[in-house]
Coordinates of C-alpha atoms and ligand atoms in Angstrom, one line a residue:
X9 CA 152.0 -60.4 -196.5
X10 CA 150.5 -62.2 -194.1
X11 CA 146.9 -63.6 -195.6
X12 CA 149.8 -64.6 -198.7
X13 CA 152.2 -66.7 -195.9
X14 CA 148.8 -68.1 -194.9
X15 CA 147.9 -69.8 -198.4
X16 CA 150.6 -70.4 -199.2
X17 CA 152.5 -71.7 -196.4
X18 CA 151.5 -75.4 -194.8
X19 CA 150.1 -74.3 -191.3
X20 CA 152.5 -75.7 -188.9
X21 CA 152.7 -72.2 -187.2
X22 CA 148.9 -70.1 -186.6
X23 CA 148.8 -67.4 -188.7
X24 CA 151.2 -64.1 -187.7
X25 CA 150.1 -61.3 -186.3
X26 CA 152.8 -59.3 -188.2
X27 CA 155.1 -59.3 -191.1
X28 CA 158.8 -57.6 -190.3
X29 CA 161.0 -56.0 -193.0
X30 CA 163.7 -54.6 -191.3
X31 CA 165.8 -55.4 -188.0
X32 CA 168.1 -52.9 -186.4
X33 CA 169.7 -54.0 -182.9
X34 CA 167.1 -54.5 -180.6
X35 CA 164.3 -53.3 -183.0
X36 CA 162.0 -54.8 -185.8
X37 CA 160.3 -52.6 -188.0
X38 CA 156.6 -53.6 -189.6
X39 CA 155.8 -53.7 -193.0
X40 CA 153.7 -50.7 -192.0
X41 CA 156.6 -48.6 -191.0
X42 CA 155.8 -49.4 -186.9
X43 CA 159.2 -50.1 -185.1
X44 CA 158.8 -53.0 -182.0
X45 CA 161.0 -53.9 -178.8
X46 CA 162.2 -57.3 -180.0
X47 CA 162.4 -59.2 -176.8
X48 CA 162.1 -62.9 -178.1
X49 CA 165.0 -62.5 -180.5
X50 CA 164.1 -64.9 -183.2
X51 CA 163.1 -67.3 -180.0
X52 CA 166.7 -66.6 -178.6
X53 CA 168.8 -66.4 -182.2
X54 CA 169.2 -63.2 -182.7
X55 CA 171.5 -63.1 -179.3
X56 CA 174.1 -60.4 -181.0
X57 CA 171.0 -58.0 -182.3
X58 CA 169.5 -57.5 -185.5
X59 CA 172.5 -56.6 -188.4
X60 CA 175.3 -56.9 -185.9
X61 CA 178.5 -55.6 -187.8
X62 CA 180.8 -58.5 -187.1
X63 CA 179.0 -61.5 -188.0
X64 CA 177.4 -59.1 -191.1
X65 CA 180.6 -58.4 -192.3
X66 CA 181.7 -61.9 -191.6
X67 CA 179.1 -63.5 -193.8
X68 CA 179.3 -60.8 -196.7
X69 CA 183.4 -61.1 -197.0
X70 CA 182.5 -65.1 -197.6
X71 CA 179.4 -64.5 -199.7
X72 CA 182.1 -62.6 -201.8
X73 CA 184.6 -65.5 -201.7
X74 CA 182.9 -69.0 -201.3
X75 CA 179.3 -70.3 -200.2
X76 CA 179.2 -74.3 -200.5
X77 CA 181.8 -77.0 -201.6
X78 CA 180.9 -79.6 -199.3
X79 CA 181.7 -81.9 -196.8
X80 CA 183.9 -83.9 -199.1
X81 CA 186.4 -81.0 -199.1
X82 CA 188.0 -78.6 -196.1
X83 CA 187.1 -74.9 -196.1
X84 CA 188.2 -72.7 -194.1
X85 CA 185.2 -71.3 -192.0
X86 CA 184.4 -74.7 -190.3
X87 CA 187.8 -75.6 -189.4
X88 CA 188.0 -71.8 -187.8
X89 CA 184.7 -72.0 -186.1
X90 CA 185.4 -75.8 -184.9
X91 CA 188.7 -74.8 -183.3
X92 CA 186.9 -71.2 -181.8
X93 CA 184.1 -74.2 -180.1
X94 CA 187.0 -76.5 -179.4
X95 CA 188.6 -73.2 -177.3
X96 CA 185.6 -72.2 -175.0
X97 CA 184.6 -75.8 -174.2
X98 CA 188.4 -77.1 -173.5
X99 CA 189.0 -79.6 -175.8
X100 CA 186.2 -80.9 -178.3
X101 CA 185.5 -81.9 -181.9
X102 CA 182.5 -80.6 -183.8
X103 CA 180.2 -81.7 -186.3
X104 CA 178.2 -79.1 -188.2
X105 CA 174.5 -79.4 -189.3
X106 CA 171.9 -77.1 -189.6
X107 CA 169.4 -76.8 -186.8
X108 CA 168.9 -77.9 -183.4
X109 CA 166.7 -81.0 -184.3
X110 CA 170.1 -81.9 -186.6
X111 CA 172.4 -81.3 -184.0
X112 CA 170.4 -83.6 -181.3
X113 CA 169.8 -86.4 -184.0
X114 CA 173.4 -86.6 -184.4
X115 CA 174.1 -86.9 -180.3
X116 CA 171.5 -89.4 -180.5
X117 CA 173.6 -91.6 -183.0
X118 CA 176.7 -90.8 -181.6
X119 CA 175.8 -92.1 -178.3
X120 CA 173.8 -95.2 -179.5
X121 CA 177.2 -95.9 -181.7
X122 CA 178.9 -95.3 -178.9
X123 CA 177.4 -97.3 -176.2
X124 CA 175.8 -99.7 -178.2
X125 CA 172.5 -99.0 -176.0
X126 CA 169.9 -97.3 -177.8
X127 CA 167.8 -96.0 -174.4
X128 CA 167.5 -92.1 -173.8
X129 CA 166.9 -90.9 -170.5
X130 CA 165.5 -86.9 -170.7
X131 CA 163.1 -85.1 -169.4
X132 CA 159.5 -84.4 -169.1
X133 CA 158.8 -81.0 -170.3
X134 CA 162.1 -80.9 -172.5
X135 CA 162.5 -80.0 -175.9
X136 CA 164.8 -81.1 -178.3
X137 CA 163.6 -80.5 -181.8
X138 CA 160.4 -81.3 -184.2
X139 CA 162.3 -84.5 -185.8
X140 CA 161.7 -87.8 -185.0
X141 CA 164.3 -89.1 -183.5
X142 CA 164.3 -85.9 -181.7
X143 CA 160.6 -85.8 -180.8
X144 CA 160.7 -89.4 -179.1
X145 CA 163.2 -87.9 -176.9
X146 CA 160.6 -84.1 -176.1
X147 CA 159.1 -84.5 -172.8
X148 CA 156.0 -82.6 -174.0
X149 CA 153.4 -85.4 -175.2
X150 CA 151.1 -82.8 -176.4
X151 CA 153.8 -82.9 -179.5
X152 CA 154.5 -86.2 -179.7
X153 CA 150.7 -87.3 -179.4
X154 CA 150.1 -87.3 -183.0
X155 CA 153.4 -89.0 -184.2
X156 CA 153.2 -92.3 -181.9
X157 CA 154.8 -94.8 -181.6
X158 CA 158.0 -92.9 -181.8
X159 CA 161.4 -94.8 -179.9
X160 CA 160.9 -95.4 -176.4
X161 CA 162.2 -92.9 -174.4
X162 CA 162.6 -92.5 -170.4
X163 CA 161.7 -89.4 -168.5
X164 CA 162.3 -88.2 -165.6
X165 CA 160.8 -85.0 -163.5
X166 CA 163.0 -81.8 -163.5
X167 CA 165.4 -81.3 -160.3
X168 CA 163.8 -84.4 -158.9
X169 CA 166.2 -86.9 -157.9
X170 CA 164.5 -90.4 -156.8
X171 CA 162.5 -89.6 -160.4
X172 CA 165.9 -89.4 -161.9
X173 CA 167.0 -92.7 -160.2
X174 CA 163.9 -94.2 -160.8
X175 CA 164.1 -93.9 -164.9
X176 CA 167.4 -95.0 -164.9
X177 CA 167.9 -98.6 -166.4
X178 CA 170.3 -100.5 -168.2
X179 CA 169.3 -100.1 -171.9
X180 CA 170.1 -96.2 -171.6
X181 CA 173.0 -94.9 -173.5
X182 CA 172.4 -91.4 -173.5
X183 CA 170.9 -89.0 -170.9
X184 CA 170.2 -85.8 -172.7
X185 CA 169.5 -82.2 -170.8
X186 CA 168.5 -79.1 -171.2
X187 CA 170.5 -76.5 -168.5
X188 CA 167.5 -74.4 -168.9
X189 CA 164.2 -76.5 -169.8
X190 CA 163.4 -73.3 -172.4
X191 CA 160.2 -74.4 -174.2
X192 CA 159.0 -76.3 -171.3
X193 CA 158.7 -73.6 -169.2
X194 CA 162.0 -72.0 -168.6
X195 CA 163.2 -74.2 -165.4
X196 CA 166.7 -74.1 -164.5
X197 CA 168.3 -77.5 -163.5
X198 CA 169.7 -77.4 -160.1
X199 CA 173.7 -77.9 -160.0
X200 CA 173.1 -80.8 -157.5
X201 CA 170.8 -82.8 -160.2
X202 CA 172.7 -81.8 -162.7
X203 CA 175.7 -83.7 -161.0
X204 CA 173.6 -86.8 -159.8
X205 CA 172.5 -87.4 -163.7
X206 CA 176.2 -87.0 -164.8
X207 CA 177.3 -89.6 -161.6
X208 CA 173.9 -91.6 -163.1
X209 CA 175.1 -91.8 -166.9
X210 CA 178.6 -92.4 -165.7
X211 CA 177.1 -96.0 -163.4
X212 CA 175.1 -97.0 -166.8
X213 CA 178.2 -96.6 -169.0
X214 CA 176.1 -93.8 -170.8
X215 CA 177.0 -90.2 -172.1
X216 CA 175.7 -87.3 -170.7
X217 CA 174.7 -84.7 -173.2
X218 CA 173.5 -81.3 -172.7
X219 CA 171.4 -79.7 -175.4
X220 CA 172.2 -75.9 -175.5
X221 CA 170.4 -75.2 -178.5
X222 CA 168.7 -72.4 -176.6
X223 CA 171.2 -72.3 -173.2
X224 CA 174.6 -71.7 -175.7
X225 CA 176.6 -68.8 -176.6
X226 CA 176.5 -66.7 -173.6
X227 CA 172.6 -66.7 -173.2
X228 CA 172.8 -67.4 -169.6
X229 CA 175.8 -65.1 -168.9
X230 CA 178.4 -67.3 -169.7
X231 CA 179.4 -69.1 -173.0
X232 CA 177.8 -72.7 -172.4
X233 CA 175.5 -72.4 -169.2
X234 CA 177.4 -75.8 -168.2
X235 CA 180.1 -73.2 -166.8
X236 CA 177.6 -72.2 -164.1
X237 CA 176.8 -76.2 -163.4
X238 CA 179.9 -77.3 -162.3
X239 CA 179.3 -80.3 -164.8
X240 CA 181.0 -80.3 -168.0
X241 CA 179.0 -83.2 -170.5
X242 CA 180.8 -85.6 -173.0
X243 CA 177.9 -84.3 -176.0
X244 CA 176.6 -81.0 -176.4
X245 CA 174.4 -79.7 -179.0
X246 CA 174.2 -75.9 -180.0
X247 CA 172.0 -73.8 -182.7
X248 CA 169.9 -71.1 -182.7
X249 CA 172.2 -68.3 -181.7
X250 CA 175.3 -69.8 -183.2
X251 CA 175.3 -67.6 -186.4
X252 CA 173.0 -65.3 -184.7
X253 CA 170.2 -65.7 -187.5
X254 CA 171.8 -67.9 -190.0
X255 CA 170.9 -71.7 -190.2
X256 CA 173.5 -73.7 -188.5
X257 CA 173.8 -76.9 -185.4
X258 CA 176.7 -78.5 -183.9
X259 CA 177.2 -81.3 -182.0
X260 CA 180.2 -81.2 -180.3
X261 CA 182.3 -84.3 -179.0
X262 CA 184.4 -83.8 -175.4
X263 CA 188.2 -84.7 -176.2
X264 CA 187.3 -87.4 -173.6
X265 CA 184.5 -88.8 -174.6
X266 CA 184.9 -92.2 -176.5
X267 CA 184.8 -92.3 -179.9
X268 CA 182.1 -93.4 -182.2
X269 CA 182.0 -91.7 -185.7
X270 CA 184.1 -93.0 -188.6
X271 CA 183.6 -91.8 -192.2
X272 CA 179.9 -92.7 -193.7
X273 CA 178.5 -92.8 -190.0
X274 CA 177.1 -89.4 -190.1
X275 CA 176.9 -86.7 -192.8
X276 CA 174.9 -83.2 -193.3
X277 CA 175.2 -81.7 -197.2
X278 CA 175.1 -78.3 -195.8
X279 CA 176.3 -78.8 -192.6
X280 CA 179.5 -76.9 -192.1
X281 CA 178.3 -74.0 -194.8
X282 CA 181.1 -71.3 -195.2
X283 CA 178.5 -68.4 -194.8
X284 CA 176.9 -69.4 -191.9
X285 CA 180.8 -70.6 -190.6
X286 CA 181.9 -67.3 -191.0
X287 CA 179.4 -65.6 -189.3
X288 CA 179.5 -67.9 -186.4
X289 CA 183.3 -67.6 -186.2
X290 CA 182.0 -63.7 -185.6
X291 CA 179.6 -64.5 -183.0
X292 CA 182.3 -66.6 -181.2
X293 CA 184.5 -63.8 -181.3
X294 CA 182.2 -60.8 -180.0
X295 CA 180.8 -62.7 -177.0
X296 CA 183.7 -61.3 -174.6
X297 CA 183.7 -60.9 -170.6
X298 CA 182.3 -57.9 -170.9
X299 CA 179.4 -58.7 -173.2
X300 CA 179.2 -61.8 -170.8
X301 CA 179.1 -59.3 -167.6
X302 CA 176.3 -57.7 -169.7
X303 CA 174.0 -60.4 -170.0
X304 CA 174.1 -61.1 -166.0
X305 CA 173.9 -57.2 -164.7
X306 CA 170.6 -56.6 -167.4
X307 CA 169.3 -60.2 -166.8
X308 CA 168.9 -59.0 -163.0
X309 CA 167.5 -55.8 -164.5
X310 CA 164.8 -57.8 -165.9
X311 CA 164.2 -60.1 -163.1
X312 CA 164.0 -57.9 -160.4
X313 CA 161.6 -55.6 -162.8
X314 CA 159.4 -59.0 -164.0
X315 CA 159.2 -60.1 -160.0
X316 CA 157.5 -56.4 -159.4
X317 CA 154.8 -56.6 -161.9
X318 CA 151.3 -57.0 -161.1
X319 CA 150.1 -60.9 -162.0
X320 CA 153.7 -62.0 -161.8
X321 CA 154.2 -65.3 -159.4
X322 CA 157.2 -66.3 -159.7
X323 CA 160.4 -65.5 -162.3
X324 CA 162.8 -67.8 -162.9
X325 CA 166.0 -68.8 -165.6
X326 CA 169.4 -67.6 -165.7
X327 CA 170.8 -64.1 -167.4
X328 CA 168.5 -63.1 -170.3
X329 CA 166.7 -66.3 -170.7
X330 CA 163.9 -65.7 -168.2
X331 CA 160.2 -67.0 -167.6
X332 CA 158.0 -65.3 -165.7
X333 CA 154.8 -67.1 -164.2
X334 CA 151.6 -65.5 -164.5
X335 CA 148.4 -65.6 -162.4
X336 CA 146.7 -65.9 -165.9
X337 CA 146.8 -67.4 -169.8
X338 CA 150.0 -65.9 -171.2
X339 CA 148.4 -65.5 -175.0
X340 CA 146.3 -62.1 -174.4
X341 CA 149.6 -60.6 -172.4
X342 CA 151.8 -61.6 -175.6
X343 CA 148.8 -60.1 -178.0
X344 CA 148.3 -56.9 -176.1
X345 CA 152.1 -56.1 -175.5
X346 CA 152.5 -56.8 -179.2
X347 CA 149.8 -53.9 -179.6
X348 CA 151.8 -52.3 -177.7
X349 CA 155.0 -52.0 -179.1
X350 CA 156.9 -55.1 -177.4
X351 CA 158.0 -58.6 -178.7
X352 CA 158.1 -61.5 -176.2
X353 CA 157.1 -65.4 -176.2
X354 CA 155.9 -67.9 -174.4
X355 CA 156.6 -71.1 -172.7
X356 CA 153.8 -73.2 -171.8
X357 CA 150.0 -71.5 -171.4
X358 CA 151.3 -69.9 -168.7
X359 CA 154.7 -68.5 -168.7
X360 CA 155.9 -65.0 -170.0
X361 CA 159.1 -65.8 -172.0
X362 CA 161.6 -62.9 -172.5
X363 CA 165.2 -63.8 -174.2
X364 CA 166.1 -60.1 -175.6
X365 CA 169.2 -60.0 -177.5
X366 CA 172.2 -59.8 -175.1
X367 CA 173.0 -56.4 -176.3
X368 CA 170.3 -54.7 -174.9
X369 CA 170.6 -51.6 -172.1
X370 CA 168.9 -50.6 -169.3
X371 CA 167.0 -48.4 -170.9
X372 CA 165.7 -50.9 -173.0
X373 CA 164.8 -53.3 -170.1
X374 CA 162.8 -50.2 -168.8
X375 CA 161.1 -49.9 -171.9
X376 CA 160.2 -53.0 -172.1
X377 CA 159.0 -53.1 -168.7
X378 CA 156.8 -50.0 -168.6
X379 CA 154.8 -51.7 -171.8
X380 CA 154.1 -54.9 -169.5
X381 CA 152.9 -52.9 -166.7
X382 CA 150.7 -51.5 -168.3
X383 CA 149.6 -54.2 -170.4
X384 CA 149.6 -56.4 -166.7
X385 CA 147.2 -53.6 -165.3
X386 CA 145.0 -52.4 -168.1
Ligands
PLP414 N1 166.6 -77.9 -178.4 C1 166.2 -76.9 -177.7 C2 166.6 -76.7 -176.3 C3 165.4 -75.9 -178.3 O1 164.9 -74.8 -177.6 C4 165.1 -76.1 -179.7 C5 164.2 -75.1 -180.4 O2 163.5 -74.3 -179.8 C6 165.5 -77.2 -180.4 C7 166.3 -78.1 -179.7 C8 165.2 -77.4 -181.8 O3 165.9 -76.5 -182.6 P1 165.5 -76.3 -184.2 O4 164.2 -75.6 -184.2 O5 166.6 -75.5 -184.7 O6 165.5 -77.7 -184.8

């Protein structure tokens, strides 16, 4: 499968190590029959576990019923999941797409329509998608190197506020975070520059947008991880976990932000698809307190375990996305705990990523554990 993937596949990804056929809860089986921890999820998608029932169910009751009639006309999927959103943020209006990238390209045109400024203020180290408009906004010049000149975008340093204050300037209409910088290293903003960059978007007459593409539904032990900041944004951009596996982005509009959209603005031919609505509108409904409660007592499972391992410097991130810093290149630890039976990622040459779906048990986080200590000593 995978020397097939390799010819035939343009190589924006280096080759896999693996092919997966099957995916049960926390498990992925191997072509070859060989069942692995899954601890990256799909890069934090999979946040309900492989083949959950409700959001299966979900999408096979609609694949039975309706898959696509557009944007032009109202189905019923979108309008549940859009009111479900609407619910846990307190009062927004979506607009469905079908990726992160999607969902941060349309933030970035609702605030330029908005404002009328066309300045983005992020930060370095961020990442908000592989797209144009939302690579000149990624804080990672490694990725933007080769696609220069892309818009002008302002950074500032993570949690630093005079480098906040500093980047600010009049031409910026949107100032975009992530609650959790996930690919750049899994750094959690601090609540009090979180609230200086919403008091800083408020002086330039900008919105403040958070991108939870990675942060969102319930990742960090509570539905948006804005609930933990104290902040709530105007813009917020969600993916990845949404339809736990399906394809599917929303950027969704606070009831008091201003308005900007009107018909023609903005559109998305799949955006809003009833199959990946339905099993959204699942996803919604199975992230409960107690699920919630899950994802902060096993996320301190995992952190206290991560802090104890050998060649471990320093773990940081909030519920079950967490990074741990290693003494070492983070590649060979991925590799051999692959070998080994365990799934994780990375975040920067350095940082052992680990974003397990938020199902998992203790026993799991032991597993899990056991496989990096040894891989961490051997
Ligand atoms: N924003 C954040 C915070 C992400 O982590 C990602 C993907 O990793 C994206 C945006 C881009 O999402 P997508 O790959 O679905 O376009």
């Amino acid at each position: 499968m995978s020397t097939v993937l390799e010819n035939a596949l343009l190589p924006t990804y280096p080759p896999p190590p693996i092919g997966f056929v099957e995916g049960d809860g926390v498990w992925l089986t191997s072509a070859d029959g060989r069942r692995y921890l899954d601890f990256a999820a799909g890069i934090a998608v999979v946040s309900l576990g492989h083949r959950h029932p409700a959001p299966l169910a979900a999408a096979h009751a609609q694949l039975d019923r309706l898959w696509h009639a557009s944007n032009l006309f109202a189905t019923e999927p979108a309008a549940t999941l859009a009111q479900l959103l609407s619910d846990r943020f307190g009062g927004a209006r979506a607009f469905f797409c079908n990726s992160g990238a999607e969902a941060n390209e349309a933030a970035l045109k609702f605030a330029r329509k908005a404002t009328g400024k066309a300045g983005v203020l992020a930060l370095e180290g961020s990442f908000h998608g592989r797209t144009i408009g939302a690579l000149a906004v990624t804080g990672q010049p490694a990725k933007r190197a080769a696609f220069e000149p892309l818009a002008a975008a302002r950074f500032a340093k993570p949690n630093d506020v005079a480098s906040l204050d500093a980047a600010a300037a009049d031409d910026v209409g949107l100032v975009l975070l992530e609650p959790v910088l996930g690919e750049g290293g899994v750094i959690p903003l601090e609540p009090a520059f979180v609230a200086r960059a919403a008091a800083l978007a408020a002086e330039l007459g900008a919105l403040l947008a958070f991108d939870e593409v990675q942060t969102g539904v319930g990742r960090t032990g509570s539905f948006f991880a804005w609930e933990q900041l104290g902040v709530r944004p105007q813009l917020l951009t969600l993916a990845k976990a949404l339809a736990n596996g399906l394809p599917i982005g929303c950027l969704l509009v606070a009831d008091d932000a201003p308005d900007a959209f009107a018909p023609g603005d903005h559109g998305s031919t799949f955006g809003g698809n009833p199959v990946s609505c339905a099993a959204a509108a699942a996803v919604c409904a199975a992230i409960t307190d107690e699920l919630l409660a899950n994802v902060t007592k096993q996320g301190a499972r995992l952190r206290a375990g991560l802090a104890a391992l050998p060649g471990v410097v320093e773990v940081r991130g909030m519920g079950l996305l967490l990074g741990a810093v290693l003494d070492r290149p983070v590649q060979p630890v991925l590799d051999a705990a692959l070998d080994a039976g365990l799934v994780g990622l990375g975040a920067g040459p350095d940082v052992l990523r680990l974003a397990p779906p938020l199902v998992v048990g203790a026993e799991e986080i032991d597993l899990a554990l056991a496989i990096l200590t040894e891989v961490m000593t051997g």
